Short mmCIF file of C-alpha atoms and ligand atoms in Angstrom, two decimals:
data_model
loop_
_atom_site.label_atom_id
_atom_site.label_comp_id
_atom_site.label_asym_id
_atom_site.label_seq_id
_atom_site.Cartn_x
_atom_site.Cartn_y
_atom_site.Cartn_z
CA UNK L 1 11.85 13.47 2.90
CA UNK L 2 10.58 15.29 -0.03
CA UNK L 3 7.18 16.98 0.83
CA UNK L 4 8.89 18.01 4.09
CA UNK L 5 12.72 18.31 2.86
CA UNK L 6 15.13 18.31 0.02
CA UNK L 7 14.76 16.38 -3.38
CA UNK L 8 16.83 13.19 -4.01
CA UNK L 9 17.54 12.78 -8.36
CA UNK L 10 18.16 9.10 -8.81
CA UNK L 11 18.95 7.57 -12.28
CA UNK L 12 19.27 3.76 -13.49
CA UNK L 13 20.86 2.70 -16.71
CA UNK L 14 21.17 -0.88 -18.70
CA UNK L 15 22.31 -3.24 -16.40
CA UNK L 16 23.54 -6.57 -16.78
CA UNK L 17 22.09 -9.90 -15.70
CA UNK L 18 20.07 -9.43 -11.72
CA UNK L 19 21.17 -12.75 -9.60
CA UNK L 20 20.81 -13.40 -6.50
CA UNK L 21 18.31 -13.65 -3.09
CA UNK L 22 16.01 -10.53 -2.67
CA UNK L 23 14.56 -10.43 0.86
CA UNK L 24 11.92 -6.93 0.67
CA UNK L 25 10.61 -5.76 4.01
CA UNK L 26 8.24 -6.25 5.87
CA UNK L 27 4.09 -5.50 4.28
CA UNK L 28 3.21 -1.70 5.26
CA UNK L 29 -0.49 -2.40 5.14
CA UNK L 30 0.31 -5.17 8.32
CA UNK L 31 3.01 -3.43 9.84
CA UNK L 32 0.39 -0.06 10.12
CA UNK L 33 -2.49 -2.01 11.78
CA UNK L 34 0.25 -4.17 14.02
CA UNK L 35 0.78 -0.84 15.48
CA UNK L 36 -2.92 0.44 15.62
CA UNK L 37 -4.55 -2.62 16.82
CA UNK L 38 -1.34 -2.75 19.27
CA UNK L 39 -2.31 0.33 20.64
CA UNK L 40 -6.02 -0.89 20.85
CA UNK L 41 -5.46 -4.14 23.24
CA UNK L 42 -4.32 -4.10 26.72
CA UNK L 43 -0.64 -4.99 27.69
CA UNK L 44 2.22 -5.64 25.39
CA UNK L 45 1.74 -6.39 21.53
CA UNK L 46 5.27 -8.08 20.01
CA UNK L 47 6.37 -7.30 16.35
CA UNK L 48 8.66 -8.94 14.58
CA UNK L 49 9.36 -8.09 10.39
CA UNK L 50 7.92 -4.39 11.13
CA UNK L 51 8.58 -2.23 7.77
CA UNK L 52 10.48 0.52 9.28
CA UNK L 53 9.89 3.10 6.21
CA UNK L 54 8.76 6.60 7.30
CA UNK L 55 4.86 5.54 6.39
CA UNK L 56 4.83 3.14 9.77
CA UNK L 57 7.24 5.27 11.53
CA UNK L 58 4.49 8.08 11.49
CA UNK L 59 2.01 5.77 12.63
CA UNK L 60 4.30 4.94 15.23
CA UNK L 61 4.79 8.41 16.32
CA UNK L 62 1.11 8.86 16.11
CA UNK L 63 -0.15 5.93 18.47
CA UNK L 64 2.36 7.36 21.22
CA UNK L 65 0.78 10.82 20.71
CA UNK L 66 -2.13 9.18 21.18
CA UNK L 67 -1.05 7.47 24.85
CA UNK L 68 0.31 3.75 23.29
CA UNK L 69 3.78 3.38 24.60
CA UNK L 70 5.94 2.31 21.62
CA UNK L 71 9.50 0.69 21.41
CA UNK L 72 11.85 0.11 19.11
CA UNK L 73 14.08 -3.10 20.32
CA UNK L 74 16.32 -3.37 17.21
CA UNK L 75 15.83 -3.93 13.74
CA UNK L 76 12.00 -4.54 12.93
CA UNK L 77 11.81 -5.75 16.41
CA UNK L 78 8.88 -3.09 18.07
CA UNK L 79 6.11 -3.40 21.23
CA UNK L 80 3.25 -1.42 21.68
CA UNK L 81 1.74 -1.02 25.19
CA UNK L 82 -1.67 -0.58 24.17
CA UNK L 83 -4.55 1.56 26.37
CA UNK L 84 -7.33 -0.55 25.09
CA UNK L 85 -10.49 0.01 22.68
CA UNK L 86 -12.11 3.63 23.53
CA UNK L 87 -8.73 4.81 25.69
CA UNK L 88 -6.62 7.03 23.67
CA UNK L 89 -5.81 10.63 25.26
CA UNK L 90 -6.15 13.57 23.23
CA UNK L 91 -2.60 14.34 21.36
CA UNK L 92 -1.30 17.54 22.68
CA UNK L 93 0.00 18.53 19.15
CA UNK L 94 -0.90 17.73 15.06
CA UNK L 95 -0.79 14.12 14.20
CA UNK L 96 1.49 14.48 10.99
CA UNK L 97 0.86 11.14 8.73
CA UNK L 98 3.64 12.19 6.32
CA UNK L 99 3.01 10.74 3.10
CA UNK L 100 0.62 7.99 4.26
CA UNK L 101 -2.85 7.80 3.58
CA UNK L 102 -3.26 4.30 4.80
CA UNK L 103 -1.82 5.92 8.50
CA UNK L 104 -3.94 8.99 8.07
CA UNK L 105 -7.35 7.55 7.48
CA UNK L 106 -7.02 4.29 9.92
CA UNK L 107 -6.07 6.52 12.48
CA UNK L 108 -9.25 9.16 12.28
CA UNK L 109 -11.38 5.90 12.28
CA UNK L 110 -9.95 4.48 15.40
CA UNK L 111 -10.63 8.32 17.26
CA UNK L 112 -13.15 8.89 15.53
CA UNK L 113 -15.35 6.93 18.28
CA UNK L 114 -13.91 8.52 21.51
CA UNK L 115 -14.05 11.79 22.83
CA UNK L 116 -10.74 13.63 21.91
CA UNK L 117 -10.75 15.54 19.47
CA UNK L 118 -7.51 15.95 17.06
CA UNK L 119 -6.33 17.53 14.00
CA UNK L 120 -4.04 15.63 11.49
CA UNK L 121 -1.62 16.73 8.69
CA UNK L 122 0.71 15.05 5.72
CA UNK L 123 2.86 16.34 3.43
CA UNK L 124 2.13 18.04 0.16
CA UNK L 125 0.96 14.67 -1.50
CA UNK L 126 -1.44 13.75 1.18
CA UNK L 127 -2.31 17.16 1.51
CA UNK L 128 -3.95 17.17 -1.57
CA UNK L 129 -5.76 13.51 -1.46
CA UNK L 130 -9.84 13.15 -0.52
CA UNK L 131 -10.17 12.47 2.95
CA UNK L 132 -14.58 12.82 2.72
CA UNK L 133 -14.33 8.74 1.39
CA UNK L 134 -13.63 8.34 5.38
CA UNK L 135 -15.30 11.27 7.10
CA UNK L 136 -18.61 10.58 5.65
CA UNK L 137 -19.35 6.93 7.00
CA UNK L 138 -16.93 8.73 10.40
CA UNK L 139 -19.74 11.19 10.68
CA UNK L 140 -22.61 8.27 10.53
CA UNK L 141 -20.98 7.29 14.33
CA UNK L 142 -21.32 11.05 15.23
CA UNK L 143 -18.26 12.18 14.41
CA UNK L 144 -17.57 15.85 13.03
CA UNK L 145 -14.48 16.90 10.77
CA UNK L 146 -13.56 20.14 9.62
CA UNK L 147 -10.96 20.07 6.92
CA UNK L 148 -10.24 22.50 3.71
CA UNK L 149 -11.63 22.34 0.43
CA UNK L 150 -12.88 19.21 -1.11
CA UNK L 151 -12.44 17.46 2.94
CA UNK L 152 -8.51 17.82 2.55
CA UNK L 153 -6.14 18.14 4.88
CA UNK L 154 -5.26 19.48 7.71
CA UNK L 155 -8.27 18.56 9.16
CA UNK L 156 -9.91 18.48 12.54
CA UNK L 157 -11.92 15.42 13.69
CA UNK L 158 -14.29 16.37 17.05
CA UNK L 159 -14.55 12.52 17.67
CA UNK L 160 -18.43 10.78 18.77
CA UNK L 161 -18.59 11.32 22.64
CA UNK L 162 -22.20 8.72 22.03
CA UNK L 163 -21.00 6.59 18.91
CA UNK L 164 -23.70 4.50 17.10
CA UNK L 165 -23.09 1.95 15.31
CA UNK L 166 -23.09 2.04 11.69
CA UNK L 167 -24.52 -0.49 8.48
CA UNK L 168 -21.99 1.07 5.55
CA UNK L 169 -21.86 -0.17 1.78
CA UNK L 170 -18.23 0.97 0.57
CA UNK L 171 -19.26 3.29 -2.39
CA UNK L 172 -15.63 2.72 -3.64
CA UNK L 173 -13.23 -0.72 -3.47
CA UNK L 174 -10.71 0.68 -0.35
CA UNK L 175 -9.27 -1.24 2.30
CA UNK L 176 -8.34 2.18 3.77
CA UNK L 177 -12.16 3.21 3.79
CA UNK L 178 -13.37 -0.44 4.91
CA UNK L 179 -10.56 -0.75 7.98
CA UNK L 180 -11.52 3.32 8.96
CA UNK L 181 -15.33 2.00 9.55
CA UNK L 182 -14.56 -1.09 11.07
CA UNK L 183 -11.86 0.75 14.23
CA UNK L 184 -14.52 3.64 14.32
CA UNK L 185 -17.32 0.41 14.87
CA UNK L 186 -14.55 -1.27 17.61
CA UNK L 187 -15.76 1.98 20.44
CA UNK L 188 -19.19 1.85 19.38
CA UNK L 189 -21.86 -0.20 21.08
CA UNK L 190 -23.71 -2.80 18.92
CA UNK L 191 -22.92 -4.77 15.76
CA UNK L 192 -21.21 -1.87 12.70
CA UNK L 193 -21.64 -3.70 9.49
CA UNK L 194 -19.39 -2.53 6.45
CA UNK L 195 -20.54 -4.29 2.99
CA UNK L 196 -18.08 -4.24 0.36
CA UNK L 197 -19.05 -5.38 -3.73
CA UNK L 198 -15.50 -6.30 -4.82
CA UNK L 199 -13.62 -8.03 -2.07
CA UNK L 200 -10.36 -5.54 -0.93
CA UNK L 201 -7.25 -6.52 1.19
CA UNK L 202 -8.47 -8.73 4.54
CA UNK L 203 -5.61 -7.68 6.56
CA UNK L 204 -7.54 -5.34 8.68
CA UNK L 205 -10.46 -8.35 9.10
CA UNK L 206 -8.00 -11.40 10.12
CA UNK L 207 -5.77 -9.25 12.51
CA UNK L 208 -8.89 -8.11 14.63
CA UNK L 209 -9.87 -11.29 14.91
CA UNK L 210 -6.33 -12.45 15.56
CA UNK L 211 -6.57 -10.06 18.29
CA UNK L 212 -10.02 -11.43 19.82
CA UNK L 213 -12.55 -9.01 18.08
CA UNK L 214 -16.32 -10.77 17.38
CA UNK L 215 -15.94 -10.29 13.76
CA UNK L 216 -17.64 -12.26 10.93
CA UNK L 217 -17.66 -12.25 6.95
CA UNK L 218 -20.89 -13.54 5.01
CA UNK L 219 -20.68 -13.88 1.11
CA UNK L 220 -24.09 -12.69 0.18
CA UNK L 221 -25.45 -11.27 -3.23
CA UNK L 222 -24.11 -8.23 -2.14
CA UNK L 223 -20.75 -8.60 -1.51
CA UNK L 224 -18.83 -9.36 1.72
CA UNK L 225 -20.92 -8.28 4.45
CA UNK L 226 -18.81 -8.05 7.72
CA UNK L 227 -19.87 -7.53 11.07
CA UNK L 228 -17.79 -6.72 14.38
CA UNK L 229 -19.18 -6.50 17.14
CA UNK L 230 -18.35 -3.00 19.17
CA UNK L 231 -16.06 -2.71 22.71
CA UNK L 232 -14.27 -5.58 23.00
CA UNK L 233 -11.57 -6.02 25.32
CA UNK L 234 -8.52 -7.11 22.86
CA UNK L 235 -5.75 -9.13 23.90
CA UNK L 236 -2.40 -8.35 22.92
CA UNK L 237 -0.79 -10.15 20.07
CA UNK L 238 2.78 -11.24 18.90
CA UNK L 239 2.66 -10.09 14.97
CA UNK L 240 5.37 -11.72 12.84
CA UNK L 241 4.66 -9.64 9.76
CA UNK L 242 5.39 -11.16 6.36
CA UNK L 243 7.48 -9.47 3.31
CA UNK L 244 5.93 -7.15 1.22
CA UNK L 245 3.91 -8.38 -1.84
CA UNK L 246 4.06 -4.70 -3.37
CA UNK L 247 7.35 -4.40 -2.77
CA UNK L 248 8.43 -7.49 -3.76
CA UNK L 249 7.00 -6.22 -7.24
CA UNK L 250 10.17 -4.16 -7.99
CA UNK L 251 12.81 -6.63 -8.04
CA UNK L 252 10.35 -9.36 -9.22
CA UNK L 253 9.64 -7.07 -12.28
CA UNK L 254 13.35 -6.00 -12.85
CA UNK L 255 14.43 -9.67 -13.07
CA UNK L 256 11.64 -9.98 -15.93
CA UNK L 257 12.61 -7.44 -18.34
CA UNK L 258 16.45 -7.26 -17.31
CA UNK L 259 18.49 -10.24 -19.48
CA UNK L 260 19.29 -13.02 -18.48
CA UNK L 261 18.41 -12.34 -14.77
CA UNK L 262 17.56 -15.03 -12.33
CA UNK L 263 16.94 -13.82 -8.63
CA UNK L 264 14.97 -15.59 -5.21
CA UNK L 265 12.63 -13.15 -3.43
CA UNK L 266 11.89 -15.40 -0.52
CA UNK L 267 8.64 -15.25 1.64
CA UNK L 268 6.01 -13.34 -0.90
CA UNK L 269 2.56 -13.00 0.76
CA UNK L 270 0.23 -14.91 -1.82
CA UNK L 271 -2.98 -13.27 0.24
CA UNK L 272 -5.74 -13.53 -2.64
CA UNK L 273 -6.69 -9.99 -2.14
CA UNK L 274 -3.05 -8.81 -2.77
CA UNK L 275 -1.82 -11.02 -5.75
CA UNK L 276 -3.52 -9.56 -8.68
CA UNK L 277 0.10 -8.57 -10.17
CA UNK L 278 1.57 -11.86 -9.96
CA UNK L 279 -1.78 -13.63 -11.65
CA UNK L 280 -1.19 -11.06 -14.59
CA UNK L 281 2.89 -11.25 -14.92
CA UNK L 282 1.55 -15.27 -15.18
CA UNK L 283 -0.63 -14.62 -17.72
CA UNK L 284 1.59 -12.34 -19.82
CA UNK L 285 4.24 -15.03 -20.19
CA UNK L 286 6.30 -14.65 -17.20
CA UNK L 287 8.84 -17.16 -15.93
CA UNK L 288 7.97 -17.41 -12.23
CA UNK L 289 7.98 -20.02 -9.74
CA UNK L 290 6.26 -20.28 -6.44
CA UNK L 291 7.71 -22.36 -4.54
CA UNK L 292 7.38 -23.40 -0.65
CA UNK L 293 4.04 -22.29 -0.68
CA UNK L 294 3.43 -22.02 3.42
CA UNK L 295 2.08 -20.07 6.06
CA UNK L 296 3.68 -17.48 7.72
CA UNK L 297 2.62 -14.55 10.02
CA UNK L 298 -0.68 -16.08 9.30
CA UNK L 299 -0.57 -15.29 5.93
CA UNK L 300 0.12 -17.36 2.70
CA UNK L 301 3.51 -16.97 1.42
CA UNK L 302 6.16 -18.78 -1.45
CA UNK L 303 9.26 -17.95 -2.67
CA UNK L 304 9.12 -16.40 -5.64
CA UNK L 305 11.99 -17.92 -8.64
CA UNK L 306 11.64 -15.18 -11.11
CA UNK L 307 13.80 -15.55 -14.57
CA UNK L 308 14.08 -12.82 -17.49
CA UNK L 309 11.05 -13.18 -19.48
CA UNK L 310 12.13 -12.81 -23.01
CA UNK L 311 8.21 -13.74 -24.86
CA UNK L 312 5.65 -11.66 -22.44
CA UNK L 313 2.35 -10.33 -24.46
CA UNK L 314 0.24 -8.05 -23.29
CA UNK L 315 -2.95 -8.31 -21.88
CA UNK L 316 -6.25 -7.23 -20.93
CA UNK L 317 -5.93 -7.01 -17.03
CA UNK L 318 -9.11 -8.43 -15.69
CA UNK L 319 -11.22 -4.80 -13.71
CA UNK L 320 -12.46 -6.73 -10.92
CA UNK L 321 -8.95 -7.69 -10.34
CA UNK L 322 -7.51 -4.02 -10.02
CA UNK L 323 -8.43 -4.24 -5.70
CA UNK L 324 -5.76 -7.42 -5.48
CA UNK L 325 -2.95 -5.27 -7.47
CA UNK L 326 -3.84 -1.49 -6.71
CA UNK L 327 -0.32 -0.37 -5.65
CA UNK L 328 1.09 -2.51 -8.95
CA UNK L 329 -0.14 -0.80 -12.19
CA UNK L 330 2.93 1.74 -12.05
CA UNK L 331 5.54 -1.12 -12.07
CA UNK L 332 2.58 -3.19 -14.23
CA UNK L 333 2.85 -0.60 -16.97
CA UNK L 334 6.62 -1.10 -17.16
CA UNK L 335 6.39 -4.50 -17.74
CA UNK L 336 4.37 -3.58 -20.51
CA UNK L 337 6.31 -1.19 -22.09
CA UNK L 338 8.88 -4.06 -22.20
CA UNK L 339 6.43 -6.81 -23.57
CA UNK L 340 4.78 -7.63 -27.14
CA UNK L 341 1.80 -6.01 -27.94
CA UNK L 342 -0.38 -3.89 -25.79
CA UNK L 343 -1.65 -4.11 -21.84
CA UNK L 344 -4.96 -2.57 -21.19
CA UNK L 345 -5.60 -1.80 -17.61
CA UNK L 346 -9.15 -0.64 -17.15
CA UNK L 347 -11.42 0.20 -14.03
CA UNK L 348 -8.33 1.88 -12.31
CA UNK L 349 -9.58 5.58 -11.71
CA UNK L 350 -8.80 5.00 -7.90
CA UNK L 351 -4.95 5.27 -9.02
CA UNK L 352 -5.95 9.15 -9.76
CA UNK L 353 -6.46 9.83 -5.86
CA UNK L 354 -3.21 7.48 -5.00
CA UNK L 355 0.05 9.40 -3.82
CA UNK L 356 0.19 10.76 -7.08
CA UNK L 357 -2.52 10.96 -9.90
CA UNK L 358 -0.97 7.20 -11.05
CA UNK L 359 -2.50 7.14 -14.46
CA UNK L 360 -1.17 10.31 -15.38
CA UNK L 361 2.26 9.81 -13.60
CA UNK L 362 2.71 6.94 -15.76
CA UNK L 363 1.32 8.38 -18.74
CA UNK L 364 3.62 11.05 -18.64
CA UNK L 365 6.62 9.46 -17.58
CA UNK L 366 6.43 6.76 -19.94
CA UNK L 367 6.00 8.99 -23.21
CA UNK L 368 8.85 11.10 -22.13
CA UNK L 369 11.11 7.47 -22.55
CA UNK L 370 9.59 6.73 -25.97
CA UNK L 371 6.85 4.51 -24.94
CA UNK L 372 2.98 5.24 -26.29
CA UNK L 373 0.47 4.97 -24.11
CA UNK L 374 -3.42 6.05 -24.28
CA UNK L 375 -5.57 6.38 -21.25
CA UNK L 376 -8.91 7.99 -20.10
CA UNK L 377 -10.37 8.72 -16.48
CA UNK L 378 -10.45 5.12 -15.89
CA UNK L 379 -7.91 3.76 -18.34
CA UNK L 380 -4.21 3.18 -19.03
CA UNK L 381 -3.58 1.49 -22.17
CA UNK L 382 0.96 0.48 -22.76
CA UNK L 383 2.02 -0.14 -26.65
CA UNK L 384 4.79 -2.78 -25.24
CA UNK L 385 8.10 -2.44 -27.16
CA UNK L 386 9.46 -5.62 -26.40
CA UNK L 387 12.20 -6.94 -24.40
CA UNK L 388 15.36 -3.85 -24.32
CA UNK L 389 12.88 -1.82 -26.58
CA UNK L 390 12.35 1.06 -24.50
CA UNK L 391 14.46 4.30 -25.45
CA UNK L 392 14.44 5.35 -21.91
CA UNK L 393 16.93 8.86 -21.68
CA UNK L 394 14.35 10.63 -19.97
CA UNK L 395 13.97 12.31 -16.41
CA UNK L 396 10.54 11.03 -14.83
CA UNK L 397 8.82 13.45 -12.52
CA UNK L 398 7.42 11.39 -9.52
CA UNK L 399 5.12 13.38 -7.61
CA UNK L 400 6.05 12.58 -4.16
CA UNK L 401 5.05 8.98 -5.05
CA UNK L 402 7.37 6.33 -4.04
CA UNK L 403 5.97 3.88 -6.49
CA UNK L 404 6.15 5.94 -9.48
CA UNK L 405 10.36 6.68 -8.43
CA UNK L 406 10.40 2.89 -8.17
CA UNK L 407 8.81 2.63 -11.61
CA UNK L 408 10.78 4.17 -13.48
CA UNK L 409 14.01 3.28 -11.84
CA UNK L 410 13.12 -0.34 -12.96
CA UNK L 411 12.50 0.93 -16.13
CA UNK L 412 15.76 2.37 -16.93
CA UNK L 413 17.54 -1.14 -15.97
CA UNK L 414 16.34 -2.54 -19.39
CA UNK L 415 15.93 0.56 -21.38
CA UNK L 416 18.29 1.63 -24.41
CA UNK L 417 19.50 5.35 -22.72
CA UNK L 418 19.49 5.99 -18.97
CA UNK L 419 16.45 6.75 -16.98
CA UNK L 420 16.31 9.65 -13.98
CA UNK L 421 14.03 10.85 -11.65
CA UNK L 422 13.50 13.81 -10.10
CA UNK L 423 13.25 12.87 -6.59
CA UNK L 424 13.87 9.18 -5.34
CA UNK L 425 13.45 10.51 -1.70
CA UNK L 426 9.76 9.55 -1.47
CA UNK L 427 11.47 5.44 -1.70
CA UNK L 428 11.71 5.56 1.93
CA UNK L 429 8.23 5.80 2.64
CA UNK L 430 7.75 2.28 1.76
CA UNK L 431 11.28 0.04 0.71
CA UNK L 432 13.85 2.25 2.69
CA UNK L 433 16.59 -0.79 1.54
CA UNK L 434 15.31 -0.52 -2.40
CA UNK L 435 19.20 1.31 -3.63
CA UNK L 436 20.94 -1.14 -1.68
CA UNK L 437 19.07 -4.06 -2.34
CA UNK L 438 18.73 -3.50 -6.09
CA UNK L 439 22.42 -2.92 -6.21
CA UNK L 440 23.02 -6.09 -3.93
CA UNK L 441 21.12 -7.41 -7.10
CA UNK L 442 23.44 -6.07 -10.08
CA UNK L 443 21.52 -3.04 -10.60
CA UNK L 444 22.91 -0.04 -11.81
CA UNK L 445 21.08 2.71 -9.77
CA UNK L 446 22.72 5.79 -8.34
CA UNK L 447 21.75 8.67 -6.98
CA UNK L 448 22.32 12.28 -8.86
C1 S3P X 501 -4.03 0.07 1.75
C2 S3P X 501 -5.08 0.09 0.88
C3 S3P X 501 -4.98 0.60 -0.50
C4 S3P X 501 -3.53 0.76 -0.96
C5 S3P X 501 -2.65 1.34 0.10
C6 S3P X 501 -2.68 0.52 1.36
C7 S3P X 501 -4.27 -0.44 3.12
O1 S3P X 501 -5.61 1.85 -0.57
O2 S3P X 501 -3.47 1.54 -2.12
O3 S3P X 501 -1.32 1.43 -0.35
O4 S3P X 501 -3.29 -0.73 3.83
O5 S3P X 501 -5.45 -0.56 3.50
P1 S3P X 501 -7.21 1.95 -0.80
O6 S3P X 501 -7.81 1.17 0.25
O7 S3P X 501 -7.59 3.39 -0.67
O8 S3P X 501 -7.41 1.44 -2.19
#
């Protein structure tokens, strides 16, 4: 893993026509809280579909530090004997999330209530990303943390041996920040409201309740106003978790600007608060059917027909929809660079605190292949070059950020000169099967 080991260069050139079935892994933002709430209920939670990339791995290593018995039964096949709301033991050692700030900040919520008291590290990305967007409302329980500079990690949480529950307005659109407040709220006594102005992914909301928490969600002039109601008892679940939407992104979006490519990525979760990118591709021209729409996992899915989209335009990307499609402006801006005219993604200054500063990742990489781009704090504007207009024969630095490798591994597929990156070892955080399946595909991606 780079951040901990040895960087992987990976390169992608023209390739010809992608065909075929595309089956992505299983979501990571599910997968994470399958384990977490898993290790919450009493008795014996059943996954099925779990993304094994080293993000949910960690977590997995992490609940067991934390007294959750945890068992792999073959591939994506896990349990999780749980110790119940309130009853995790203090870890004897540092909980090391790896790259993963999703794993990193649900897990100080869900101690941050009891009275162990634990330290927690990552790697040099995560090192560097703002943990004080989950210690604040953490300390509003009663909770202390002592981190470095600017709340980073490694950073010591003394967790609330008297928790009190907690009325929190998100004062920025994360799902990490909302789900930290509402497992902090499950080991307090009393009703922990979290309000949120622009609605962010409901995973965290539908699998507590899935797993018998009193929770409820009011529309109000506000925003979503949710309330759980603290110390349940929760009842162990089986979790069939769905594919990946985010993942699902990279071969969707190499099929549009590779020629003549026609490919099946079965299973897509269509969650409203997670298909922002698809909405867009739609809107810029792209040849995409849903079909089988259906529920599975308890989530919305279709299977996604996606053709080589010869005609897309840019377009200005709707703000209020950057919460649906946060992970997707990297692979977004590709697209762009490969469409008519220019994309304008605005509101999006939360991709600066991502695994890597996104914006400038992009920004950067992009230029390098030929491609002008313009952005500000909050901004990423793509001149599209249309379809194979890219000049690509650039090496992409990637920051420890699996999407950005991704990115711009997608991008050399259509581009005139080969495309490299720097390190594609970060890929296994999130789509450990991306090489092979890409290749399964028609892809021309190697390693070197
Ligand atoms: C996630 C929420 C998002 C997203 C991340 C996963 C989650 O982060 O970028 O990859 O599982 O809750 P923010 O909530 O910080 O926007």
């Amino acid at each position: 893993m780079s951040g901990h080991g040895e960087a992987q260069p990976m390169k992608s050139r023209k390739s010809g026509p992608l065909k075929g079935v595309a089956e992505v892994p299983g979501d990571k933002s599910i997968s994470h809280r399958s384990l977490i709430f898993g290790a919450m209920a009493v008795g014996e939670t059943k996954i099925s579909g779990l993304l094994e990339g080293q993000d949910v791995l960690d977590t997995a290593k992490a609940m067991q530090a934390f007294g959750a018995r945890v068992t792999r039964h073959g591939e994506g096949a896990w349990t999780v004997n749980g110790v119940g709301v309130g009853g995790f033991q203090e870890p004897a050692d540092v909980i090391d999330c790896g790259n993963s700030g999703t794993g990193v900040r649900l897990i100080m919520g869900t101690m941050a209530t009891t009275t162990i008291t634990a330290t927690f590290t990552g790697d040099a990305s995560l090192r560097k990303r703002p943990m004080g967007r989950v210690t604040d409302p953490l300390s509003l329980f009663g909770a202390r943390a002592y981190g470095r500079q600017g709340g980073r990690l490694p950073m010591t949480i003394v967790g609330a041996a008297n928790p009190v529950p907690v009325r929190y307005a998100l004062p920025v659109a994360s799902a990490q920040v909302k789900s930290a407040v509402l497992l902090a709220g499950l080991n307090a006594p009393g009703e922990t409201v979290v309000i949120e102005k622009e609605p962010t992914r409901d995973h965290s909301e539908r699998m507590l309740l899935g797993f018998g928490a009193q929770l409820s969600v009011e529309r109000t002039g506000e925003g979503h106003v949710i309330t759980l109601k603290g110390r349940p008892e929760l009842r162990p679940q089986t979790v069939a978790v769905p594919r990946d939407p985010s993942s699902a992104a990279f071969p969707v979006c190499a099929a549009l600007v590779v020629e003549g490519s026609d490919i099946l990525v079965p299973g897509v979760s269509q969650n409203l608060t997670r298909n922002g990118l698809y909405l867009t591709l739609v809107e810029m021209g792209a040849d995409i059917e849903f079909q089988n729409p259906r529920e599975e996992g308890g989530e919305p899915v279709a299977d996604l027909r996606v053709r080589f989209s010869g005609g897309m335009k840019g377009i200005e990307v709707p703000p209020e929809r950057a919460p649906s499609m946060i992970d997707e402006y990297p692979i977004l801006s590709v697209v762009a660079a490969f469409s008519q005219g220019k994309t304008v993604m605005r509101g999006v200054k939360e991709l600066r605190v991502k695994e890597s500063d996104r914006i400038d990742a992009m920004a950067r990489g992009l230029e390098a292949c030929g491609v002008r781009v313009e952005e500000d704090d909050d901004t990423l504007i793509v001149h599209g070059m249309g379809p194979g207009g890219v000049p690509g024969g650039a090496v992409a630095k990637t920051h420890i950020d699996h999407r950005i490798a991704m990115s711009f591994l997608v991008c050399g597929l259509a581009a005139k000169a080969e495309v490299g990156v720097d390190d594609g070892s970060p890929i296994q955080t999130s789509f450990p099967v991306f090489e092979g399946l890409m290749r399964g595909l028609g892809a021309e991606i190697a390693r070197g």
